[in-house]
Amino acid sequence: MNPQSTAECRKLHDHIAAGTETAQTATVAGRIMLRRVQGKLAFATLQDAAGRIQLFAPAKVTPDYEGFCALSLGDWVRVSGLIMKTRTGELSVKVQEWEQLAQARRAFPDKWHGLADPDTRFRQRYVDLWVTDKARATFQMRSEMMSLTRRWLEDRDFMEVETPVFHPVPGGALAEPFSTHHNALGIDLFLRIAPELYLKRLVVGGFERVFEIARVFRNEGISTRHNPEFTMLELYWAYADYGDIMELVEELVAHLARLLQGTTHLSYQGRELDLTPPWPRRSFSELLAAHSGLDVNLRTPLDELRAHCTDRDISVQNHWGPGKLLLELYEKTTEPELWGPVFVCDYPKEVSPLAKDHSENPGWVERFEAIVAGRELANAFSELTDPDEQKARFEHQAAQKDVGDTEAMSVDRDYLRALEFGLPPTGGLGVGMDRLAMLLADVPNIRDVILFPTLRPESL
């Protein structure tokens, strides 16, 4: 017999009075999470994916009473019996039939103490989900966040697509890729660092609104906000620009906050955060000047920019130009101070090789980052559609790679060919879905929202 969920039992029977035993039988299954024996009476808490219910086991009624009392925390059981409420008002199943479905051969943590060590929680998520209520709730919320995002975009005529994970040429972002080898074809391939260039190929192909919730891979360090394998929402919208994408971002995030938390006024790590649209829009240059106290721009001599970086313990590479140096100064002095939400607009062209030139400011592009709680949540721009300009930027990136920049892009000749068939004006967006989940769940570490984060192997 298929068991009922504990939530279904509660929905059907929570109304009965304390001290009442019904004539209705229920069958439930799950793990034993608490157990206490009082002579000829035993009580246990059974937990399944939907919640918990008490098991009431009198020695006169429960078969193999001693065996039931000997169950270990974490053992899986199936139990059948009459629905009742104890005199203290606890909805219970009187154990008239039971069987052990699986044994927990390792000691299960006490429900009330859980797993105290964070590293153990991340490594043994299969235990953490049972004993840490917030962990279970966080991942349920994350799942709902993904579903709501899909529905919201589909309601606006965006089509979900799937693009390759193996790329012959790494591109779409400035990051070092993971590489592998395909034996049958005899070629090296790269795990994607972004789906961007394939999604824009689809816009060239006539799909005017596309999105992908993509698993992406970057061979970079690990921190509270970085995991080498993470989830990104990328979308492309023909005939839109980065102004249209700003409105889309703030509306989507506010929509998710309202449905998942009931409000756009959140508290994140003890500090208030108002996600209500519209979000402020500030220029990169304006914010850098305000927070660094420096009067610098793309025309500032390189030696002066390098000195400012060195003064702030920023390691400088000889091949960096003014745009990269300004970005390093911004990320050191400014971004962590922006509680937000705020759209930081118009970035140096040097660090934005796929973005359209700014219509008024030479050397800058139509790009923004959405900063929330001192970190980047989204990156977007009006897309570069000119194949000749894109070729020149790819070649500049390739030259950077030749002098040791492992994060620089390569020349993707098939993408250039696609652009030669014509890419209409397009707005593009990438949203870090793990960071968005962190924000909505109010957790400080990206490992708290990734079921199985990347960790150094342990010795077993």
XYZ file of N, CA and C in Angstrom, residues 192-434:
729
model
N 31.508 24.784 -20.781
C 31.106 26.169 -21.055
C 31.272 27.064 -19.834
N 31.758 28.264 -20.093
C 31.810 29.285 -19.048
C 30.593 30.196 -19.130
N 29.860 30.122 -20.252
C 28.609 30.857 -20.434
C 27.962 30.338 -21.712
N 26.626 30.357 -21.774
C 25.941 29.937 -23.002
C 25.731 31.080 -23.994
N 26.305 32.233 -23.733
C 25.970 33.466 -24.443
C 26.062 33.357 -25.968
N 27.189 32.891 -26.474
C 27.389 32.956 -27.924
C 26.444 32.013 -28.670
N 26.081 30.896 -28.050
C 25.118 30.005 -28.687
C 23.707 30.592 -28.638
N 23.354 31.249 -27.548
C 22.026 31.866 -27.464
C 21.886 32.986 -28.491
N 22.945 33.752 -28.695
C 22.866 34.815 -29.703
C 22.824 34.236 -31.116
N 23.426 33.074 -31.336
C 23.254 32.401 -32.622
C 21.771 32.111 -32.886
N 21.038 31.776 -31.808
C 19.613 31.487 -31.967
C 18.819 32.741 -32.294
N 19.247 33.896 -31.786
C 18.588 35.152 -32.177
C 18.847 35.417 -33.662
N 20.070 35.179 -34.113
C 20.364 35.269 -35.543
C 19.428 34.337 -36.315
N 19.146 33.157 -35.731
C 18.280 32.176 -36.381
C 16.808 32.503 -36.334
N 16.426 33.587 -35.669
C 15.034 34.018 -35.707
C 14.247 33.816 -34.430
N 14.839 33.213 -33.398
C 14.167 33.136 -32.104
C 14.449 34.437 -31.366
N 13.427 35.286 -31.247
C 13.653 36.664 -30.806
C 13.749 36.816 -29.289
N 13.219 35.846 -28.539
C 13.304 35.895 -27.076
C 13.642 34.491 -26.584
N 14.852 34.298 -26.123
C 15.289 32.976 -25.682
C 15.934 33.075 -24.306
N 15.835 31.983 -23.545
C 16.539 31.930 -22.268
C 16.969 30.508 -21.996
N 17.984 30.401 -21.142
C 18.464 29.102 -20.676
C 18.871 29.244 -19.222
N 18.410 28.304 -18.397
C 18.911 28.212 -17.027
C 20.006 27.170 -17.078
N 21.243 27.649 -17.114
C 22.380 26.832 -17.551
C 23.332 26.536 -16.408
N 23.819 25.318 -16.377
C 24.931 24.974 -15.499
C 26.209 25.392 -16.218
N 27.019 26.224 -15.578
C 28.251 26.709 -16.191
C 29.428 26.417 -15.276
N 30.632 26.474 -15.854
C 31.824 25.967 -15.166
C 32.978 26.946 -15.376
N 33.575 27.393 -14.283
C 34.697 28.329 -14.371
C 35.814 27.854 -13.442
N 37.009 27.769 -14.002
C 38.156 27.228 -13.285
C 38.780 28.336 -12.445
N 38.053 28.686 -11.382
C 38.460 29.820 -10.555
C 38.424 29.426 -9.088
N 38.753 30.365 -8.226
C 38.798 30.092 -6.804
C 37.436 29.837 -6.203
N 37.456 29.339 -4.973
C 36.240 29.042 -4.219
C 36.147 30.027 -3.062
N 34.951 30.589 -2.872
C 34.736 31.523 -1.771
C 33.283 31.430 -1.341
N 32.884 32.323 -0.447
C 31.491 32.322 0.013
C 30.525 32.697 -1.104
N 31.032 33.253 -2.202
C 30.149 33.622 -3.312
C 30.559 32.999 -4.641
N 31.562 32.123 -4.626
C 32.041 31.480 -5.853
C 32.101 29.968 -5.684
N 31.528 29.258 -6.638
C 31.698 27.812 -6.755
C 32.052 27.533 -8.213
N 33.012 26.659 -8.491
C 33.438 26.453 -9.887
C 32.314 25.998 -10.812
N 31.289 25.364 -10.254
C 30.129 24.908 -11.016
C 28.917 25.630 -10.455
N 28.225 26.402 -11.276
C 27.106 27.176 -10.749
C 26.026 27.330 -11.814
N 24.924 27.966 -11.427
C 23.751 28.072 -12.294
C 23.518 29.521 -12.681
N 23.343 29.726 -13.968
C 23.125 31.064 -14.489
C 21.878 31.093 -15.374
N 21.067 32.107 -15.187
C 20.000 32.412 -16.140
C 20.579 33.353 -17.181
N 20.553 32.948 -18.441
C 20.926 33.863 -19.523
C 19.746 34.008 -20.465
N 19.488 35.246 -20.882
C 18.410 35.481 -21.839
C 18.826 36.544 -22.840
N 18.205 36.481 -24.011
C 18.476 37.432 -25.098
C 17.152 37.848 -25.703
N 17.036 39.163 -25.960
C 15.767 39.777 -26.323
C 16.015 40.706 -27.512
N 15.556 40.265 -28.663
C 15.740 41.065 -29.875
C 14.968 42.378 -29.783
N 15.559 43.418 -30.339
C 14.996 44.779 -30.411
C 14.992 45.476 -29.056
N 15.643 44.897 -28.047
C 15.749 45.520 -26.731
C 17.173 46.024 -26.529
N 17.352 46.915 -25.543
C 18.687 47.364 -25.174
C 18.868 47.200 -23.667
N 20.008 47.689 -23.154
C 20.269 47.429 -21.739
C 19.319 48.171 -20.818
N 18.676 49.236 -21.286
C 17.643 49.889 -20.491
C 16.426 48.997 -20.304
N 16.012 48.323 -21.372
C 14.896 47.376 -21.271
C 15.247 46.231 -20.322
N 16.503 45.779 -20.374
C 16.916 44.658 -19.526
C 16.924 45.073 -18.055
N 17.273 46.335 -17.758
C 17.207 46.795 -16.371
C 15.796 46.643 -15.818
N 14.806 47.061 -16.596
C 13.421 46.948 -16.140
C 13.035 45.487 -15.939
N 13.483 44.626 -16.834
C 13.172 43.206 -16.704
C 13.768 42.637 -15.420
N 15.021 42.985 -15.127
C 15.692 42.441 -13.939
C 14.972 42.861 -12.664
N 14.707 44.142 -12.511
C 14.094 44.596 -11.266
C 12.683 44.044 -11.105
N 11.951 43.889 -12.212
C 10.606 43.333 -12.123
C 10.641 41.847 -11.769
N 11.573 41.093 -12.369
C 11.682 39.666 -12.072
C 12.067 39.441 -10.617
N 13.084 40.139 -10.140
C 13.541 39.934 -8.763
C 12.452 40.325 -7.770
N 11.763 41.436 -8.028
C 10.677 41.852 -7.135
C 9.542 40.829 -7.143
N 9.233 40.286 -8.311
C 8.190 39.260 -8.432
C 8.545 38.037 -7.597
N 9.784 37.580 -7.684
C 10.207 36.411 -6.917
C 10.180 36.692 -5.420
N 10.612 37.878 -5.024
C 10.608 38.227 -3.600
C 9.180 38.238 -3.048
N 8.245 38.806 -3.816
C 6.858 38.866 -3.339
C 6.260 37.474 -3.189
N 6.501 36.591 -4.165
C 5.890 35.268 -4.115
C 6.574 34.340 -3.113
N 7.879 34.470 -2.953
C 8.607 33.555 -2.083
C 8.721 34.044 -0.644
N 8.763 35.372 -0.462
C 8.909 35.928 0.884
C 7.754 36.823 1.298
N 6.844 37.069 0.370
C 5.663 37.853 0.699
C 5.858 39.345 0.658
N 7.063 39.814 0.326
C 7.347 41.245 0.328
C 8.623 41.518 -0.450
N 8.762 42.760 -0.913
C 10.024 43.197 -1.528
C 10.930 43.876 -0.508
N 10.474 43.991 0.723
C 11.284 44.576 1.800
C 11.870 43.418 2.611
N 13.111 43.082 2.326
C 13.750 41.936 2.948
C 14.762 42.371 3.993
N 15.146 41.412 4.816
C 16.293 41.583 5.694
C 17.323 40.557 5.252
N 18.525 41.040 4.881
C 19.585 40.122 4.480
C 20.749 40.270 5.438
N 21.038 39.191 6.154
C 22.121 39.161 7.137
C 22.018 40.321 8.134
N 20.757 40.561 8.563
C 20.510 41.556 9.590
C 20.416 42.985 9.101
N 20.470 43.189 7.783
C 20.413 44.545 7.241
C 19.262 44.662 6.254
N 18.522 45.768 6.314
C 17.341 45.939 5.473
C 17.731 46.098 4.004
N 16.861 45.573 3.147
C 17.098 45.603 1.710
C 15.758 45.757 1.014
N 15.596 46.820 0.242
C 14.333 47.109 -0.444
C 14.487 46.826 -1.940
N 13.832 45.773 -2.407
C 13.933 45.374 -3.806
C 12.810 45.944 -4.669
N 12.042 46.880 -4.121
C 10.923 47.453 -4.864
C 11.425 48.255 -6.065
N 10.913 47.992 -7.276
C 11.295 48.812 -8.444
C 10.704 50.213 -8.327
N 11.327 51.182 -9.022
C 12.551 51.068 -9.834
C 13.797 51.162 -8.966
N 14.858 50.479 -9.412
C 16.134 50.542 -8.717
C 16.940 51.726 -9.232
N 17.755 52.334 -8.379
C 18.590 53.458 -8.833
C 19.542 53.042 -9.948
N 19.866 54.007 -10.818
C 20.834 53.806 -11.886
C 21.969 54.804 -11.697
N 23.195 54.292 -11.573
C 24.357 55.143 -11.357
C 25.460 54.724 -12.321
N 26.258 55.700 -12.736
C 27.332 55.361 -13.670
C 28.526 54.775 -12.909
N 29.242 53.902 -13.586
C 30.470 53.316 -13.068
C 31.432 54.411 -12.621
N 31.637 55.408 -13.470
C 32.594 56.483 -13.176
C 32.187 57.279 -11.946
N 30.888 57.593 -11.855
C 30.386 58.365 -10.723
C 30.600 57.619 -9.409
N 30.283 56.337 -9.384
C 30.410 55.566 -8.152
C 31.871 55.350 -7.772
N 32.736 55.097 -8.765
C 34.155 54.919 -8.481
C 34.740 56.179 -7.851
N 34.390 57.337 -8.394
C 34.901 58.589 -7.841
C 34.412 58.806 -6.409
N 33.127 58.479 -6.177
C 32.546 58.728 -4.865
C 33.144 57.830 -3.789
N 33.424 56.578 -4.127
C 33.857 55.624 -3.101
C 35.373 55.496 -2.994
N 36.084 55.780 -4.068
C 37.545 55.670 -4.002
C 38.208 56.988 -3.644
N 37.489 58.109 -3.895
C 38.091 59.416 -3.685
C 39.102 59.785 -4.751
N 39.111 59.031 -5.869
C 40.103 59.249 -6.927
C 39.472 59.957 -8.120
N 40.204 60.859 -8.714
C 39.786 61.518 -9.952
C 40.520 60.828 -11.101
N 39.957 59.714 -11.563
C 40.609 58.902 -12.593
C 39.603 58.573 -13.693
N 40.148 58.348 -14.895
C 39.311 57.965 -16.033
C 40.186 57.234 -17.051
N 39.630 56.979 -18.230
C 40.371 56.228 -19.245
C 41.583 56.992 -19.777
N 41.619 58.305 -19.559
C 42.744 59.118 -20.043
C 43.835 59.276 -18.989
N 43.592 58.778 -17.777
C 44.602 58.868 -16.718
C 45.829 58.039 -17.114
N 47.044 58.563 -16.961
C 48.250 57.804 -17.321
C 48.289 56.443 -16.626
N 48.773 55.445 -17.365
C 48.809 54.085 -16.833
C 49.628 53.994 -15.550
N 50.747 54.689 -15.485
C 51.585 54.628 -14.283
C 50.819 55.112 -13.058
N 50.004 56.136 -13.258
C 49.217 56.663 -12.133
C 48.164 55.647 -11.695
N 47.471 55.017 -12.672
C 46.470 54.015 -12.332
C 47.117 52.812 -11.641
N 48.278 52.401 -12.126
C 48.969 51.273 -11.499
C 49.371 51.604 -10.059
N 49.803 52.827 -9.853
C 50.196 53.239 -8.502
C 48.992 53.215 -7.558
N 47.840 53.695 -8.036
C 46.624 53.644 -7.212
C 46.283 52.196 -6.860
N 46.438 51.292 -7.810
C 46.157 49.879 -7.548
C 47.133 49.314 -6.520
N 48.406 49.584 -6.700
C 49.416 49.075 -5.783
C 49.186 49.581 -4.369
N 48.784 50.853 -4.256
C 48.504 51.431 -2.943
C 47.379 50.692 -2.226
N 46.519 50.014 -3.000
C 45.362 49.308 -2.425
C 45.540 47.798 -2.467
N 46.797 47.355 -2.562
C 47.149 45.933 -2.530
C 46.512 45.150 -3.658
N 46.397 45.781 -4.820
C 45.890 45.104 -6.015
C 47.085 44.701 -6.863
N 47.228 43.415 -7.124
C 48.309 42.935 -7.987
C 48.002 43.316 -9.429
N 48.965 43.909 -10.093
C 48.770 44.462 -11.435
C 49.558 43.647 -12.453
N 48.933 43.371 -13.595
C 49.598 42.710 -14.716
C 50.060 43.764 -15.724
N 51.221 43.551 -16.308
C 51.791 44.546 -17.217
C 50.917 44.820 -18.442
N 50.176 43.815 -18.894
C 49.397 43.998 -20.119
C 48.049 44.664 -19.881
N 47.712 44.958 -18.637
C 46.424 45.600 -18.378
C 46.421 47.031 -18.891
N 45.311 47.399 -19.544
C 45.121 48.770 -19.979
C 44.331 49.563 -18.953
N 43.972 50.802 -19.282
C 43.275 51.652 -18.302
C 41.916 51.102 -17.884
N 41.188 50.479 -18.842
C 39.876 49.948 -18.494
C 39.955 48.854 -17.448
N 40.891 47.945 -17.594
C 41.051 46.868 -16.621
C 41.509 47.407 -15.282
N 42.411 48.387 -15.281
C 42.875 48.974 -14.021
C 41.738 49.690 -13.299
N 40.902 50.403 -14.055
C 39.748 51.055 -13.435
C 38.797 50.026 -12.836
N 38.578 48.912 -13.547
C 37.699 47.876 -13.027
C 38.249 47.295 -11.735
N 39.566 47.059 -11.682
C 40.165 46.528 -10.454
C 39.985 47.493 -9.282
N 40.167 48.785 -9.553
C 39.954 49.783 -8.498
C 38.498 49.799 -8.041
N 37.580 49.703 -8.993
C 36.146 49.691 -8.666
C 35.806 48.477 -7.798
N 36.303 47.293 -8.202
C 35.959 46.083 -7.452
C 36.577 46.075 -6.059
N 37.691 46.784 -5.886
C 38.336 46.841 -4.578
C 37.688 47.879 -3.661
N 37.376 49.048 -4.217
C 36.951 50.171 -3.373
C 35.459 50.423 -3.356
N 34.757 49.998 -4.388
C 33.396 50.476 -4.594
C 32.341 49.385 -4.473
N 32.486 48.324 -5.240
C 31.418 47.314 -5.286
C 31.035 46.789 -3.904
N 31.993 46.432 -3.020
C 31.588 45.894 -1.712
C 30.801 46.878 -0.859
N 30.902 48.175 -1.188
C 30.214 49.204 -0.396
C 28.809 49.499 -0.902
N 28.417 48.906 -2.019
C 27.112 49.180 -2.617
C 26.098 48.181 -2.084
N 25.294 48.592 -1.108
C 24.292 47.678 -0.576
C 23.182 47.473 -1.595
N 22.795 48.538 -2.230
C 21.855 48.433 -3.332
C 20.415 48.216 -2.877
N 19.595 47.721 -3.814
C 20.003 47.370 -5.175
C 20.309 48.608 -6.002
N 21.261 48.463 -6.920
C 21.626 49.568 -7.790
C 22.133 48.995 -9.108
N 21.784 49.664 -10.198
C 22.338 49.325 -11.500
C 23.567 50.194 -11.734
N 24.735 49.567 -11.805
C 25.972 50.275 -12.117
C 26.121 50.243 -13.636
N 26.092 51.408 -14.268
C 25.948 51.482 -15.725
C 27.235 51.977 -16.401
N 27.466 51.470 -17.607
C 28.486 51.958 -18.535
C 29.898 51.616 -18.052
N 30.424 50.528 -18.612
C 31.725 49.969 -18.230
C 32.759 50.224 -19.319
N 34.051 50.129 -18.978
C 35.083 50.279 -20.001
C 34.979 49.191 -21.071
N 35.200 49.599 -22.316
C 35.152 48.650 -23.432
C 36.175 47.525 -23.251
N 37.323 47.847 -22.713
C 38.396 46.876 -22.580
C 37.972 45.616 -21.835
N 37.073 45.752 -20.862
C 36.651 44.612 -20.050
C 35.261 44.113 -20.437
N 34.780 44.565 -21.598
C 33.434 44.208 -22.046
C 33.459 43.880 -23.538
N 34.136 42.804 -23.941
C 34.387 42.569 -25.360
C 33.170 42.170 -26.187
N 32.019 41.934 -25.556
C 30.832 41.528 -26.308
C 29.732 42.588 -26.282
N 30.034 43.755 -25.691
C 29.009 44.785 -25.512
C 29.125 45.884 -26.572
N 27.997 46.495 -26.847
C 27.905 47.561 -27.849
C 28.575 48.834 -27.342
N 29.261 49.548 -28.238
C 29.864 50.835 -27.878
C 28.804 51.799 -27.358
N 29.194 52.587 -26.346
C 28.286 53.595 -25.816
C 28.062 54.670 -26.875
N 26.837 55.135 -26.992
C 26.489 56.091 -28.048
C 27.106 57.461 -27.827
N 27.498 57.799 -26.571
C 27.988 59.144 -26.275
C 29.404 59.172 -25.720
N 29.876 58.066 -25.129
C 31.166 58.083 -24.437
C 32.136 57.100 -25.081
N 33.071 57.589 -25.896
C 34.062 56.699 -26.522
C 34.871 55.945 -25.475
N 35.144 54.660 -25.749
C 35.902 53.833 -24.819
C 35.046 53.128 -23.783
N 33.755 53.445 -23.788
C 32.817 52.845 -22.842
C 31.749 52.080 -23.624
N 31.029 51.191 -22.922
C 29.997 50.384 -23.583
C 28.698 50.450 -22.791
N 27.625 50.031 -23.451
C 26.294 49.998 -22.836
C 26.144 48.686 -22.055
N 26.669 48.713 -20.870
C 26.664 47.528 -20.003
C 26.268 47.943 -18.597
N 25.583 47.070 -17.882
C 25.333 47.323 -16.464
C 25.541 46.048 -15.667
N 25.840 46.244 -14.402
C 25.778 45.165 -13.426
C 24.772 45.563 -12.357
N 23.918 44.612 -11.963
C 23.008 44.823 -10.837
C 23.734 44.393 -9.575
N 23.941 45.334 -8.666
C 24.643 45.055 -7.414
C 23.626 45.045 -6.281
N 23.607 43.944 -5.542
C 22.709 43.800 -4.400
C 23.517 43.209 -3.253
N 23.445 43.846 -2.103
C 24.153 43.386 -0.899
C 25.653 43.273 -1.131
N 26.209 44.235 -1.887
C 27.650 44.310 -2.066
C 28.240 43.315 -3.028
N 27.401 42.688 -3.857
C 27.930 41.721 -4.823
C 27.128 41.777 -6.116
N 27.788 41.359 -7.198
C 27.123 41.315 -8.495
C 26.044 40.232 -8.499
N 24.829 40.635 -8.876
C 23.730 39.689 -9.039
C 23.472 39.396 -10.512
N 23.659 40.420 -11.358
C 23.378 40.260 -12.782
C 24.339 41.124 -13.585
N 24.604 40.670 -14.812
C 25.455 41.391 -15.751
C 24.717 41.428 -17.082
N 24.687 42.572 -17.737
C 23.891 42.683 -18.961
C 24.435 43.799 -19.832
N 24.102 43.719 -21.119
C 24.477 44.812 -22.012
C 23.651 44.796 -23.290
N 23.697 45.920 -23.961
C 23.261 45.965 -25.345
C 24.329 45.228 -26.135
N 23.916 44.245 -26.913
C 24.878 43.356 -27.560
C 25.591 44.026 -28.740
N 26.861 43.695 -28.877
C 27.626 44.121 -30.049
C 27.161 43.291 -31.244
N 26.741 43.949 -32.302
C 26.207 43.246 -33.475
C 27.082 43.392 -34.720
N 28.089 44.245 -34.672
C 28.955 44.496 -35.826
C 30.035 43.409 -35.896
N 30.035 42.557 -36.931
C 31.014 41.467 -36.983
C 32.453 41.951 -37.104
N 32.683 43.078 -37.775
C 34.052 43.587 -37.907
C 34.592 44.066 -36.563
N 33.762 44.802 -35.823
C 34.180 45.262 -34.495
C 34.366 44.069 -33.557
N 33.455 43.075 -33.661
C 33.590 41.902 -32.805
C 34.875 41.140 -33.117
N 35.230 41.047 -34.380
C 36.468 40.370 -34.766
C 37.676 41.089 -34.164
N 37.668 42.413 -34.238
C 38.784 43.175 -33.685
C 38.894 42.956 -32.174
N 37.769 42.888 -31.501
C 37.807 42.685 -30.047
C 38.252 41.269 -29.700
N 37.789 40.293 -30.458
C 38.265 38.923 -30.235
C 39.787 38.847 -30.409
N 40.300 39.506 -31.444
C 41.741 39.454 -31.712
C 42.521 40.140 -30.596
N 41.964 41.219 -30.048
C 42.607 41.866 -28.900
C 42.620 40.914 -27.706
N 41.504 40.201 -27.487
C 41.441 39.235 -26.393
C 42.464 38.115 -26.598
N 42.578 37.631 -27.839
C 43.539 36.568 -28.133
C 44.967 37.021 -27.853
N 45.253 38.294 -28.149
C 46.584 38.829 -27.852
C 46.821 38.869 -26.343
N 45.789 39.187 -25.580
C 45.916 39.166 -24.122
C 46.186 37.749 -23.629
N 45.514 36.774 -24.229
C 45.735 35.382 -23.845
C 47.175 34.972 -24.128
N 47.714 35.458 -25.257
C 49.081 35.091 -25.645
C 50.124 35.602 -24.653
N 49.793 36.675 -23.939
C 50.755 37.205 -22.966
C 50.430 36.761 -21.538
N 49.558 35.748 -21.419
C 49.372 35.133 -20.113
C 48.048 35.344 -19.426
N 47.078 36.006 -20.071
C 45.774 36.207 -19.446
C 44.923 34.959 -19.678
N 44.829 34.097 -18.688
C 44.109 32.828 -18.844
C 42.607 33.011 -18.942
N 42.098 34.202 -18.584
C 40.657 34.443 -18.637
C 40.219 35.109 -19.939
N 41.159 35.476 -20.784
C 40.816 36.173 -22.028
C 40.122 35.227 -23.006
N 39.358 35.805 -23.915
C 38.617 35.025 -24.902
C 39.501 34.644 -26.080
N 39.006 33.663 -26.836
C 39.633 33.270 -28.092
C 38.774 33.783 -29.243
N 39.294 33.684 -30.446
C 38.538 34.095 -31.632
C 37.591 32.964 -32.003
N 36.294 33.228 -31.941
C 35.281 32.247 -32.322
C 34.808 32.578 -33.745
N 35.391 31.909 -34.711
C 35.129 32.260 -36.114
C 33.724 31.871 -36.549
N 33.172 30.804 -35.988
C 31.786 30.470 -36.352
C 30.823 31.524 -35.826
N 31.084 32.056 -34.626
C 30.212 33.119 -34.116
C 30.316 34.363 -34.991
N 31.529 34.686 -35.453
C 31.682 35.822 -36.363
C 30.898 35.582 -37.653
N 30.923 34.343 -38.153
C 30.147 34.024 -39.350
C 28.652 34.218 -39.091
N 28.190 33.811 -37.909
C 26.784 34.019 -37.560
C 26.440 35.499 -37.574
N 27.319 36.343 -36.995
C 27.064 37.785 -37.000
C 26.990 38.338 -38.411
N 27.736 37.745 -39.332
C 27.707 38.223 -40.716
C 26.363 37.945 -41.391
N 25.577 37.030 -40.843
C 24.213 36.819 -41.331
C 23.234 37.829 -40.731
N 23.682 38.594 -39.725
C 22.872 39.672 -39.179
C 22.252 39.351 -37.838
N 22.728 40.039 -36.790
C 22.119 39.982 -35.457
C 21.402 41.296 -35.232
N 20.080 41.292 -35.019
C 19.368 42.554 -34.795
C 19.788 43.170 -33.471
N 19.465 44.435 -33.234
C 19.722 45.025 -31.914
C 19.136 44.118 -30.832
N 19.944 43.797 -29.839
C 19.558 42.777 -28.856
C 20.068 43.163 -27.479
N 19.241 42.924 -26.484
C 19.667 43.062 -25.096
C 19.911 41.692 -24.500
N 21.014 41.533 -23.780
C 21.359 40.239 -23.176
C 21.567 40.358 -21.686
N 21.351 39.246 -20.979
C 21.391 39.261 -19.517
C 21.915 37.940 -18.982
N 22.733 38.021 -17.921
C 23.097 36.848 -17.132
C 22.816 37.125 -15.663
N 22.099 36.224 -15.009
C 21.772 36.355 -13.586
C 22.347 35.155 -12.851
N 23.106 35.397 -11.797
C 23.614 34.313 -10.963
C 22.496 33.784 -10.076
N 21.936 32.633 -10.438
C 20.771 32.118 -9.721
C 21.132 31.634 -8.319
N 22.359 31.191 -8.120
C 22.780 30.799 -6.773
C 22.808 32.019 -5.856
